[in-house]
CSV table of C-alpha atoms and ligand atoms in Angstrom, one decimal:
chain,number,residue,atom,x,y,z
A,1,MET,CA,19.9,-5.8,-8.1
A,2,GLN,CA,17.9,-9.0,-8.4
A,3,TYR,CA,14.6,-9.9,-6.8
A,4,VAL,CA,13.9,-13.3,-5.2
A,5,SER,CA,10.6,-14.9,-4.2
A,6,THR,CA,9.7,-15.3,-0.6
A,7,ARG,CA,8.9,-18.9,-1.3
A,8,GLY,CA,12.2,-19.6,-3.1
A,9,LEU,CA,10.8,-21.6,-6.0
A,10,ALA,CA,10.4,-18.9,-8.8
A,11,PRO,CA,13.3,-17.6,-10.9
A,12,SER,CA,15.0,-14.4,-9.7
A,13,LEU,CA,14.2,-11.3,-11.7
A,14,ASN,CA,15.5,-7.8,-12.2
A,15,PHE,CA,13.5,-4.8,-11.1
A,16,GLU,CA,11.6,-4.3,-14.3
A,17,GLU,CA,10.7,-8.0,-14.6
A,18,ALA,CA,9.6,-8.1,-11.0
A,19,MET,CA,7.5,-5.0,-11.4
A,20,LEU,CA,5.8,-6.3,-14.6
A,21,SER,CA,5.0,-9.7,-13.1
A,22,GLY,CA,3.6,-8.7,-9.6
A,23,LEU,CA,3.1,-12.1,-7.9
A,24,ALA,CA,5.9,-14.6,-8.3
A,25,ARG,CA,5.1,-17.8,-10.2
A,26,ASP,CA,5.4,-19.9,-7.0
A,27,GLY,CA,2.7,-17.9,-5.3
A,28,GLY,CA,5.4,-15.9,-3.3
A,29,LEU,CA,6.2,-12.2,-3.3
A,30,TYR,CA,9.3,-10.6,-4.7
A,31,VAL,CA,11.8,-9.1,-2.4
A,32,PRO,CA,15.3,-7.5,-3.2
A,33,GLU,CA,18.1,-10.1,-2.7
A,34,HIS,CA,19.7,-7.6,-0.4
A,35,ILE,CA,18.5,-4.3,1.2
A,36,PRO,CA,20.7,-1.4,0.3
A,37,LYS,CA,22.1,0.7,3.2
A,38,PHE,CA,22.4,4.4,3.4
A,39,ASP,CA,25.4,6.0,5.0
A,40,LYS,CA,25.3,8.8,7.6
A,41,LYS,CA,26.5,11.4,5.2
A,42,LEU,CA,23.8,10.7,2.6
A,43,PHE,CA,21.2,10.8,5.4
A,44,ARG,CA,22.3,14.2,6.5
A,45,SER,CA,22.2,15.6,3.0
A,46,LEU,CA,18.4,14.7,2.8
A,47,GLU,CA,17.4,17.5,5.1
A,48,ARG,CA,18.0,20.1,2.4
A,49,LYS,CA,16.5,18.1,-0.5
A,50,SER,CA,13.1,18.2,-2.1
A,51,TYR,CA,10.7,15.2,-2.1
A,52,ILE,CA,11.6,14.6,-5.7
A,53,GLU,CA,15.3,14.5,-5.0
A,54,ILE,CA,14.9,12.2,-2.0
A,55,ALA,CA,12.7,9.9,-4.1
A,56,PHE,CA,15.5,9.6,-6.7
A,57,LEU,CA,18.2,8.8,-4.1
A,58,VAL,CA,16.1,6.3,-2.2
A,59,MET,CA,14.8,4.4,-5.2
A,60,LYS,CA,17.9,4.4,-7.4
A,61,PRO,CA,19.6,1.4,-5.6
A,62,PHE,CA,16.4,-0.7,-6.0
A,63,ILE,CA,16.2,0.0,-9.7
A,64,GLY,CA,19.6,-1.5,-10.1
A,65,GLY,CA,20.4,0.3,-13.4
A,66,VAL,CA,17.6,-1.1,-15.5
A,67,ILE,CA,16.3,2.5,-15.9
A,68,GLY,CA,18.9,5.2,-16.5
A,69,ASP,CA,19.3,8.1,-14.0
A,70,ASN,CA,17.9,10.7,-16.3
A,71,GLU,CA,15.0,8.6,-17.2
A,72,LEU,CA,14.3,7.8,-13.5
A,73,ARG,CA,14.4,11.5,-12.6
A,74,ASP,CA,12.0,12.2,-15.4
A,75,VAL,CA,9.6,9.5,-14.3
A,76,ILE,CA,9.6,10.8,-10.7
A,77,GLU,CA,8.9,14.4,-11.8
A,78,LYS,CA,6.0,13.3,-14.0
A,79,ALA,CA,4.6,11.0,-11.3
A,80,TYR,CA,4.2,13.7,-8.7
A,81,VAL,CA,3.3,16.7,-10.8
A,82,ASN,CA,-0.4,16.3,-10.2
A,83,PHE,CA,-0.2,16.4,-6.5
A,84,GLY,CA,-2.0,19.4,-5.1
A,85,TYR,CA,0.7,20.3,-2.7
A,86,GLY,CA,4.3,21.5,-3.3
A,87,GLU,CA,5.8,19.5,-0.5
A,88,LYS,CA,3.9,16.3,-1.8
A,89,ALA,CA,3.9,14.7,1.7
A,90,PRO,CA,3.6,17.6,4.2
A,91,LEU,CA,4.4,16.9,7.9
A,92,ILE,CA,2.0,18.7,10.3
A,93,LYS,CA,2.8,19.2,13.9
A,94,LEU,CA,0.0,18.1,16.2
A,95,SER,CA,1.7,18.4,19.6
A,96,ASP,CA,5.3,18.5,20.9
A,97,ASN,CA,6.2,15.0,19.9
A,98,HIS,CA,3.4,14.0,17.6
A,99,PHE,CA,3.3,14.7,13.8
A,100,LEU,CA,0.8,13.9,11.1
A,101,LEU,CA,2.2,12.9,7.7
A,102,GLU,CA,-0.4,13.9,5.1
A,103,LEU,CA,-0.3,11.4,2.3
A,104,PHE,CA,-3.5,12.4,0.6
A,105,HIS,CA,-2.6,15.2,-1.8
A,106,GLY,CA,-2.5,13.0,-4.9
A,107,PRO,CA,-5.1,12.8,-7.6
A,108,THR,CA,-7.3,10.2,-5.9
A,109,LEU,CA,-6.8,11.6,-2.4
A,110,ALA,CA,-5.2,8.6,-0.7
A,111,PHE,CA,-1.6,7.5,-0.1
A,112,LYS,CA,-1.9,4.9,-2.9
A,113,ASP,CA,-1.3,7.6,-5.4
A,114,PHE,CA,2.4,7.8,-4.3
A,115,ALA,CA,3.1,4.3,-5.6
A,116,MET,CA,0.5,4.1,-8.4
A,117,GLN,CA,1.4,7.3,-10.2
A,118,LEU,CA,5.0,6.2,-10.2
A,119,ILE,CA,4.3,2.7,-11.5
A,120,GLY,CA,2.0,4.1,-14.2
A,121,GLN,CA,5.0,6.0,-15.5
A,122,LEU,CA,7.4,3.0,-15.1
A,123,PHE,CA,5.0,0.6,-16.8
A,124,GLN,CA,4.7,3.0,-19.8
A,125,ILE,CA,8.4,3.2,-20.3
A,126,SER,CA,9.0,-0.6,-20.0
A,127,LEU,CA,6.1,-1.5,-22.2
A,128,SER,CA,6.9,0.9,-25.0
A,129,LYS,CA,10.5,-0.4,-24.9
A,130,ASN,CA,9.4,-4.0,-25.1
A,131,LYS,CA,6.5,-3.3,-27.4
A,132,LYS,CA,4.3,-5.3,-25.1
A,133,LYS,CA,0.7,-5.1,-24.0
A,134,VAL,CA,-0.4,-6.2,-20.6
A,135,THR,CA,-3.6,-6.8,-18.7
A,136,ILE,CA,-3.5,-5.4,-15.2
A,137,ILE,CA,-5.8,-7.0,-12.7
A,138,GLY,CA,-6.2,-5.8,-9.2
A,139,ALA,CA,-8.5,-6.2,-6.2
A,140,THR,CA,-9.3,-3.2,-4.1
A,141,SER,CA,-10.8,-2.2,-0.8
A,142,GLY,CA,-11.4,1.2,-2.5
A,143,ASP,CA,-8.2,3.2,-2.8
A,144,THR,CA,-5.9,1.0,-4.7
A,145,GLY,CA,-8.4,0.6,-7.5
A,146,SER,CA,-9.1,4.3,-7.9
A,147,ALA,CA,-5.4,5.1,-7.8
A,148,ALA,CA,-4.6,2.4,-10.4
A,149,ILE,CA,-7.4,3.5,-12.7
A,150,GLU,CA,-6.2,7.1,-12.5
A,151,ALA,CA,-2.6,6.1,-13.2
A,152,PHE,CA,-3.3,3.8,-16.2
A,153,ARG,CA,-6.4,5.4,-17.8
A,154,GLY,CA,-5.8,6.0,-21.5
A,155,ILE,CA,-2.4,4.1,-21.6
A,156,SER,CA,-2.8,2.1,-24.8
A,157,GLN,CA,-0.5,-0.8,-23.9
A,158,VAL,CA,-2.6,-1.6,-20.8
A,159,ASP,CA,-6.1,-2.8,-20.0
A,160,VAL,CA,-6.9,-2.3,-16.4
A,161,PHE,CA,-9.5,-4.5,-14.6
A,162,ILE,CA,-10.3,-3.6,-11.0
A,163,LEU,CA,-12.4,-5.9,-8.8
A,164,PHE,CA,-14.1,-4.3,-5.8
A,165,PRO,CA,-16.6,-5.6,-3.2
A,166,GLU,CA,-20.1,-4.7,-4.2
A,167,GLY,CA,-21.4,-2.2,-1.6
A,168,GLY,CA,-18.2,-2.4,0.4
A,169,ILE,CA,-16.6,1.0,-0.6
A,170,SER,CA,-17.5,4.6,-0.2
A,171,GLU,CA,-19.3,6.5,-2.9
A,172,VAL,CA,-16.3,8.7,-3.7
A,173,GLN,CA,-14.1,5.7,-4.0
A,174,ARG,CA,-16.7,4.0,-6.4
A,175,ARG,CA,-17.1,7.1,-8.5
A,176,GLN,CA,-13.4,7.5,-8.9
A,177,MET,CA,-13.4,4.0,-10.5
A,178,THR,CA,-16.6,4.1,-12.5
A,179,THR,CA,-16.5,7.6,-14.0
A,180,PRO,CA,-13.3,7.5,-16.2
A,181,SER,CA,-14.6,7.0,-19.7
A,182,GLU,CA,-11.4,5.6,-21.3
A,183,ALA,CA,-12.0,2.2,-23.0
A,184,ASN,CA,-9.0,0.5,-21.3
A,185,VAL,CA,-10.6,1.0,-17.9
A,186,HIS,CA,-12.9,-1.8,-16.5
A,187,ALA,CA,-14.4,-1.4,-13.1
A,188,ILE,CA,-15.9,-4.8,-11.9
A,189,SER,CA,-18.1,-5.1,-8.8
A,190,ILE,CA,-18.0,-8.5,-7.2
A,191,ASP,CA,-20.5,-10.2,-5.1
A,192,GLY,CA,-18.3,-10.7,-2.0
A,193,SER,CA,-15.8,-9.0,0.4
A,194,PHE,CA,-12.3,-7.6,-0.4
A,195,ASP,CA,-10.8,-10.9,0.7
A,196,THR,CA,-13.0,-12.6,-2.0
A,197,CYS,CA,-11.7,-10.1,-4.6
A,198,GLN,CA,-8.1,-10.7,-3.5
A,199,ALA,CA,-8.5,-14.5,-3.6
A,200,ILE,CA,-9.9,-14.2,-7.2
A,201,VAL,CA,-6.9,-12.2,-8.3
A,202,LYS,CA,-4.5,-14.7,-6.7
A,203,ASP,CA,-6.3,-17.5,-8.5
A,204,LEU,CA,-6.1,-15.7,-11.8
A,205,PHE,CA,-2.4,-15.3,-11.3
A,206,ASN,CA,-1.9,-18.9,-10.3
A,207,ASP,CA,-3.7,-20.1,-13.4
A,208,LEU,CA,-0.4,-20.0,-15.4
A,209,SER,CA,-1.9,-20.6,-18.8
A,210,PHE,CA,-4.5,-17.8,-18.4
A,211,ARG,CA,-1.7,-15.6,-16.9
A,212,ASP,CA,0.4,-16.1,-20.1
A,213,GLU,CA,-2.5,-15.9,-22.5
A,214,VAL,CA,-3.6,-12.4,-21.4
A,215,ASN,CA,-0.1,-11.3,-20.2
A,216,LEU,CA,-1.3,-10.6,-16.7
A,217,ALA,CA,0.4,-7.9,-14.6
A,218,GLY,CA,-0.4,-7.0,-11.0
A,219,VAL,CA,-0.4,-3.7,-9.3
A,220,ASN,CA,-1.7,-4.7,-5.9
A,221,SER,CA,0.5,-3.8,-2.9
A,222,ILE,CA,2.2,-7.2,-3.5
A,223,ASN,CA,4.0,-5.4,-6.4
A,224,TRP,CA,7.5,-4.6,-5.1
A,225,ALA,CA,7.6,-1.3,-7.0
A,226,ARG,CA,4.8,0.0,-4.8
A,227,ILE,CA,6.6,-0.8,-1.6
A,228,MET,CA,9.7,0.9,-3.0
A,229,ALA,CA,7.8,4.1,-3.8
A,230,GLN,CA,6.3,4.2,-0.3
A,231,VAL,CA,9.8,3.9,1.3
A,232,VAL,CA,10.4,7.5,0.1
A,233,TYR,CA,8.0,9.3,2.4
A,234,TYR,CA,9.5,7.5,5.5
A,235,PHE,CA,12.8,9.1,4.5
A,236,SER,CA,11.3,12.5,3.6
A,237,SER,CA,9.3,12.8,6.8
A,238,VAL,CA,12.2,11.8,9.1
A,239,SER,CA,14.4,14.3,7.3
A,240,ARG,CA,11.9,17.1,8.0
A,241,LEU,CA,12.2,16.4,11.7
A,242,GLY,CA,15.8,17.5,11.5
A,243,ILE,CA,17.1,14.6,13.7
A,244,LEU,CA,19.4,12.8,11.2
A,245,ASN,CA,22.4,14.5,12.7
A,246,SER,CA,21.7,13.1,16.2
A,247,ASN,CA,21.2,9.6,17.5
A,248,GLN,CA,17.5,10.1,18.1
A,249,LYS,CA,15.0,7.6,16.8
A,250,VAL,CA,11.4,8.0,15.6
A,251,ASN,CA,8.2,5.8,15.9
A,252,PHE,CA,5.7,5.5,13.2
A,253,THR,CA,2.0,4.5,13.5
A,254,VAL,CA,0.5,3.1,10.3
A,255,PRO,CA,-3.2,2.4,9.7
A,256,THR,CA,-2.8,-1.1,8.3
A,257,GLY,CA,-4.7,-3.4,6.0
A,258,ASN,CA,-2.7,-5.3,3.5
A,259,PHE,CA,0.6,-4.5,5.3
A,260,GLY,CA,2.2,-2.7,2.3
A,261,ASP,CA,2.6,0.7,3.9
A,262,ILE,CA,4.0,-0.5,7.2
A,263,PHE,CA,6.3,-2.9,5.4
A,264,ALA,CA,7.8,0.0,3.5
A,265,GLY,CA,8.6,1.3,7.0
A,266,TYR,CA,10.4,-1.9,7.8
A,267,ILE,CA,12.5,-1.6,4.6
A,268,SER,CA,13.4,2.0,5.5
A,269,LYS,CA,14.5,0.8,8.9
A,270,GLN,CA,16.7,-1.9,7.3
A,271,MET,CA,18.2,0.8,5.0
A,272,GLY,CA,19.3,2.6,8.2
A,273,LEU,CA,16.6,5.1,8.8
A,274,PRO,CA,16.5,5.6,12.7
A,275,ILE,CA,13.1,4.0,13.4
A,276,SER,CA,12.4,2.4,16.7
A,277,LYS,CA,8.8,1.1,16.7
A,278,LEU,CA,6.6,0.4,13.7
A,279,ILE,CA,3.1,0.4,15.1
A,280,ILE,CA,0.4,-1.5,13.2
A,281,ALA,CA,-3.1,0.1,13.7
A,282,THR,CA,-6.0,-2.1,12.8
A,283,ASN,CA,-9.8,-1.5,12.8
A,284,GLN,CA,-12.1,-4.2,14.2
A,285,ASN,CA,-10.7,-6.5,11.5
A,286,ASP,CA,-7.8,-7.1,13.9
A,287,MET,CA,-6.2,-10.3,12.6
A,288,LEU,CA,-2.7,-8.7,12.5
A,289,HIS,CA,-3.0,-7.3,16.0
A,290,ARG,CA,-4.1,-10.8,17.3
A,291,THR,CA,-1.2,-12.4,15.4
A,292,LEU,CA,1.3,-10.0,17.0
A,293,GLN,CA,-0.3,-10.9,20.4
A,294,THR,CA,-0.5,-14.7,20.0
A,295,ALA,CA,1.9,-15.8,17.2
A,296,GLU,CA,-1.2,-17.5,15.7
A,297,TYR,CA,-2.1,-16.6,12.1
A,298,GLU,CA,-5.7,-17.6,11.4
A,299,LYS,CA,-8.1,-16.4,8.8
A,300,GLY,CA,-11.2,-14.8,10.2
A,301,GLU,CA,-14.5,-13.3,9.0
A,302,VAL,CA,-14.4,-9.8,7.6
A,303,PHE,CA,-16.6,-7.1,9.1
A,304,SER,CA,-17.5,-3.9,7.3
A,305,SER,CA,-16.3,-0.8,9.0
A,306,ILE,CA,-16.2,3.0,8.5
A,307,SER,CA,-12.5,2.5,7.5
A,308,PRO,CA,-13.2,0.2,4.5
A,309,SER,CA,-9.7,0.3,3.1
A,310,MET,CA,-8.6,-1.7,6.1
A,311,ASP,CA,-11.4,-4.3,6.0
A,312,ILE,CA,-9.0,-7.1,5.4
A,313,GLN,CA,-8.2,-10.3,7.3
A,314,VAL,CA,-5.6,-11.8,4.9
A,315,SER,CA,-2.8,-9.2,4.6
A,316,SER,CA,-0.7,-10.2,1.6
A,317,ASN,CA,2.4,-8.3,2.5
A,318,PHE,CA,2.7,-9.9,5.9
A,319,GLU,CA,4.3,-12.8,4.0
A,320,ARG,CA,7.3,-10.4,3.3
A,321,ALA,CA,7.5,-9.6,7.1
A,322,LEU,CA,7.5,-13.3,7.8
A,323,TYR,CA,10.2,-14.0,5.3
A,324,TYR,CA,12.5,-11.6,7.1
A,325,ALA,CA,11.4,-12.8,10.5
A,326,TYR,CA,12.4,-16.3,9.4
A,327,ASP,CA,15.9,-14.9,8.4
A,328,GLN,CA,15.0,-15.2,4.7
A,329,ASN,CA,14.4,-18.9,4.9
A,330,SER,CA,12.0,-19.3,2.0
A,331,ALA,CA,11.5,-23.0,2.6
A,332,GLU,CA,9.9,-22.2,5.9
A,333,VAL,CA,7.7,-19.5,4.4
A,334,ASP,CA,6.6,-21.9,1.7
A,335,ARG,CA,5.7,-24.5,4.4
A,336,LEU,CA,3.7,-22.0,6.4
A,337,PHE,CA,1.6,-21.0,3.5
A,338,SER,CA,0.9,-24.6,2.5
A,339,GLU,CA,-0.3,-25.1,6.0
A,340,LEU,CA,-2.5,-22.0,5.7
A,341,LYS,CA,-4.0,-23.4,2.6
A,342,ALA,CA,-4.6,-26.8,4.1
A,343,GLU,CA,-5.8,-25.8,7.6
A,344,GLY,CA,-6.7,-22.2,7.4
A,345,LYS,CA,-4.0,-21.2,10.0
A,346,PHE,CA,-0.4,-21.6,11.1
A,347,ARG,CA,1.7,-20.8,14.2
A,348,ILE,CA,4.8,-18.6,13.9
A,349,GLY,CA,7.9,-20.2,15.3
A,350,GLN,CA,9.5,-18.9,18.4
A,351,ASN,CA,12.5,-17.2,16.9
A,352,ALA,CA,10.5,-15.6,14.1
A,353,TYR,CA,7.9,-14.4,16.5
A,354,ARG,CA,10.7,-12.7,18.6
A,355,ASN,CA,12.0,-11.1,15.5
A,356,LEU,CA,8.6,-9.7,14.6
A,357,GLN,CA,8.2,-8.3,18.0
A,358,LYS,CA,11.6,-6.5,17.7
A,359,HIS,CA,10.2,-4.2,15.0
A,360,TYR,CA,6.4,-4.3,15.0
A,361,HIS,CA,4.0,-3.3,17.7
A,362,SER,CA,0.2,-3.1,17.3
A,363,GLY,CA,-3.1,-1.8,18.6
A,364,THR,CA,-6.7,-1.7,17.4
A,365,ALA,CA,-9.6,0.7,17.4
A,366,ASN,CA,-13.3,-0.2,17.2
A,367,GLU,CA,-15.9,1.8,15.5
A,368,THR,CA,-16.9,3.9,18.5
A,369,GLU,CA,-13.3,4.7,19.3
A,370,THR,CA,-12.7,5.7,15.6
A,371,TYR,CA,-15.7,8.2,15.7
A,372,GLN,CA,-14.4,9.6,19.0
A,373,VAL,CA,-11.0,10.3,17.7
A,374,MET,CA,-12.4,12.1,14.6
A,375,LYS,CA,-14.4,14.2,16.9
A,376,LYS,CA,-11.6,14.8,19.4
A,377,VAL,CA,-8.9,15.9,16.8
A,378,GLY,CA,-11.5,18.0,15.1
A,379,ALA,CA,-12.0,19.9,18.4
A,380,GLN,CA,-8.4,19.8,19.6
A,381,TYR,CA,-6.4,20.6,16.5
A,382,ASP,CA,-9.1,22.0,14.2
A,383,ILE,CA,-8.5,19.4,11.5
A,384,LEU,CA,-10.6,16.8,10.0
A,385,VAL,CA,-9.1,13.3,9.6
A,386,CYS,CA,-10.5,10.3,7.6
A,387,PRO,CA,-11.6,7.2,9.6
A,388,HIS,CA,-8.4,5.3,8.7
A,389,THR,CA,-6.2,8.0,10.0
A,390,ALA,CA,-8.4,8.1,13.1
A,391,VAL,CA,-7.7,4.4,13.8
A,392,GLY,CA,-4.0,5.2,13.6
A,393,LEU,CA,-4.3,8.2,15.9
A,394,HIS,CA,-6.2,6.2,18.5
A,395,VAL,CA,-3.5,3.5,18.5
A,396,ALA,CA,-0.7,6.1,18.5
A,397,GLU,CA,-2.0,7.6,21.8
A,398,ASP,CA,-0.7,4.5,23.7
A,399,TYR,CA,2.8,5.0,22.3
A,400,LEU,CA,3.3,8.7,22.7
A,401,GLY,CA,6.3,9.5,24.9
A,402,ASP,CA,9.9,10.4,24.6
A,403,LEU,CA,10.4,9.7,20.9
A,404,PRO,CA,8.8,11.7,18.1
A,405,MET,CA,5.8,9.9,16.7
A,406,ILE,CA,4.8,10.2,13.1
A,407,SER,CA,1.3,9.1,12.4
A,408,LEU,CA,0.4,8.5,8.8
A,409,ALA,CA,-2.7,10.2,7.4
A,410,THR,CA,-3.6,7.8,4.7
A,411,ALA,CA,-6.7,9.4,3.0
A,412,HIS,CA,-8.4,12.8,2.6
A,413,PRO,CA,-11.4,13.2,4.9
A,414,ALA,CA,-13.6,14.1,1.9
A,415,LYS,CA,-13.1,10.6,0.6
A,416,PHE,CA,-15.2,9.3,3.6
A,417,PRO,CA,-17.7,12.2,4.1
A,418,VAL,CA,-20.5,10.2,5.7
A,419,ALA,CA,-18.4,9.0,8.6
A,420,VAL,CA,-16.5,12.3,9.1
A,421,GLU,CA,-19.7,14.3,9.2
A,422,LYS,CA,-21.3,11.8,11.6
A,423,ALA,CA,-18.4,12.3,14.0
A,424,THR,CA,-17.9,16.0,13.7
A,425,ASP,CA,-21.1,17.5,12.2
A,426,ILE,CA,-18.9,19.0,9.5
A,427,LYS,CA,-19.1,17.9,5.9
A,428,PRO,CA,-15.6,17.7,4.5
A,429,GLU,CA,-15.3,19.4,1.1
A,430,LEU,CA,-13.6,17.7,-1.9
A,431,PRO,CA,-10.6,19.7,-3.1
A,432,GLU,CA,-11.5,21.8,-6.1
A,433,ARG,CA,-9.5,19.8,-8.6
A,434,VAL,CA,-11.8,16.7,-8.1
A,435,SER,CA,-15.0,18.4,-7.2
A,436,ASN,CA,-16.8,17.4,-10.5
A,437,LEU,CA,-16.9,13.7,-9.5
A,438,PHE,CA,-20.6,13.7,-8.7
A,439,LEU,CA,-21.5,15.1,-12.1
A,440,LYS,CA,-20.1,12.3,-14.3
A,441,SER,CA,-21.9,9.2,-15.3
A,442,GLU,CA,-20.9,5.8,-14.0
A,443,ARG,CA,-19.8,2.6,-15.9
A,444,VAL,CA,-19.5,-0.7,-14.0
A,445,THR,CA,-19.8,-4.5,-14.7
A,446,LYS,CA,-21.3,-6.6,-12.0
A,447,LEU,CA,-20.0,-10.2,-11.8
A,448,PRO,CA,-20.5,-13.2,-9.5
A,449,ASN,CA,-17.7,-14.8,-7.5
A,450,ARG,CA,-17.1,-17.4,-10.3
A,451,LEU,CA,-13.6,-17.7,-11.8
A,452,GLU,CA,-14.7,-18.9,-15.2
A,453,VAL,CA,-17.2,-16.1,-15.7
A,454,ILE,CA,-14.5,-13.6,-14.7
A,455,LYS,CA,-11.9,-15.1,-17.0
A,456,GLU,CA,-14.3,-15.1,-20.0
A,457,THR,CA,-15.2,-11.4,-19.4
A,458,ILE,CA,-11.6,-10.4,-19.3
A,459,LYS,CA,-10.8,-12.3,-22.5
A,460,GLU,CA,-13.8,-10.8,-24.3
A,461,ARG,CA,-13.0,-7.2,-23.2
A,462,ILE,CA,-9.3,-7.3,-24.2
A,463,ALA,CA,-10.1,-8.8,-27.6
A,464,THR,CA,-12.2,-5.7,-28.6
B,1,LIG,C1,-4.8,1.0,1.6
B,1,LIG,C2,-5.2,1.9,2.7
B,1,LIG,C3,-4.7,1.5,4.0
B,1,LIG,C4,-4.0,0.3,4.3
B,1,LIG,O1,-2.7,0.2,3.8
B,1,LIG,P1,-2.0,-1.1,3.5
B,1,LIG,O2,-0.7,-0.8,2.8
B,1,LIG,O3,-2.9,-2.0,2.8
B,1,LIG,O4,-1.7,-1.7,4.9
B,1,LIG,C5,-5.0,2.4,5.1
B,1,LIG,N1,-5.7,3.6,4.8
B,1,LIG,C6,-6.1,3.9,3.6
B,1,LIG,C7,-6.9,5.2,3.4
B,1,LIG,C8,-5.9,3.1,2.5
B,1,LIG,O5,-6.3,3.4,1.3
């Protein structure tokens, strides 16, 4: 299996190379040259399999033989051993046709752990094999950074730098990044928004001499390996509904920011999983919702919300969705993104727009609605949900009907205690295994939004 860039101007790579490089050298994102299909028999067999076994079957075709079967099994076992729940991604029934997929039982309490724990293991294997050292740089709206630091802390072949928006994340998120004491962990707070941090990371990757000098690797959701890991829980959750024997389909609602999670749903659908609608749920930063309504893609200002992991207006992975909407025409994708750079916007062509509408639907929740949903599900089902999950549940309401709906619960409510308590009057408790977070001391470097300063800091840190 080879991977090609959405912009068509970078060399094609195997799985391992695509994983280690992150962003393609032409500014595009790597996608598999073809999407593997599952046959019916294999589908049916999933109903009796564990999460770990499903993960092996789903990911194997994407790895394309660069990692042996036994090694892959081993990696998967290790990646998910620290999840505080046997089922890894339990499916909870809310009402007759509505299910909540809990993705927050990993070490940092958000769905990002599913991908990050896996690529932590995969990086380790590849780097020791190649005797290489890399510098990982990522931007975070809170959860990616904590998951990355947790996955890479103490791994000697890796230095991990995480840029987060100063004041733009919850205290639990910040502490998860600033309390690890390992010397290879560098939490950097940036004077700006998440989009600022993400733009810095893109600029660092596009500076090819810097990129080569420090051996840059990316673990943001642009990294294909993360998408691949997230495909697994679409399969596991549908298999738990017991419908893979029938012709029934399922809808998914996904709280969306950078479009990685929902794009994994699209890949699952292309692999043959019986998904009807993929519903994008956005908070007040509703650029994707507007794009789906109007075919106009235009950068907007970012507003802070109580669901900070979705405070994003430029969704990197949407480029992958466009690539498929344009029938894999990379020249068109390249043209659109040049236009975005020059004019701050582009218009999606008619055919491509129709293709997007075939798979994706969307809705949005403002702050008041998000609080209301947290309160309502608290009363109705006796569960606490985080604000991101609440945005999804609000949007899902409009699509409940004949087909089963699976709503993704993307973070643990205790990761966002202030908003949850304000909505419900109940303070969500951190699970025991992470409850010492507030006792540890913090370590963080504050930097301005200036590329040269950031580059110098990185070079100094990795030299010591
Ligand atoms: C990252 C994140 C999201 C958004 O996921 P994307 O893959 O970026 O669309 C939603 N909710 C939570 C809690 C997150 O951490």
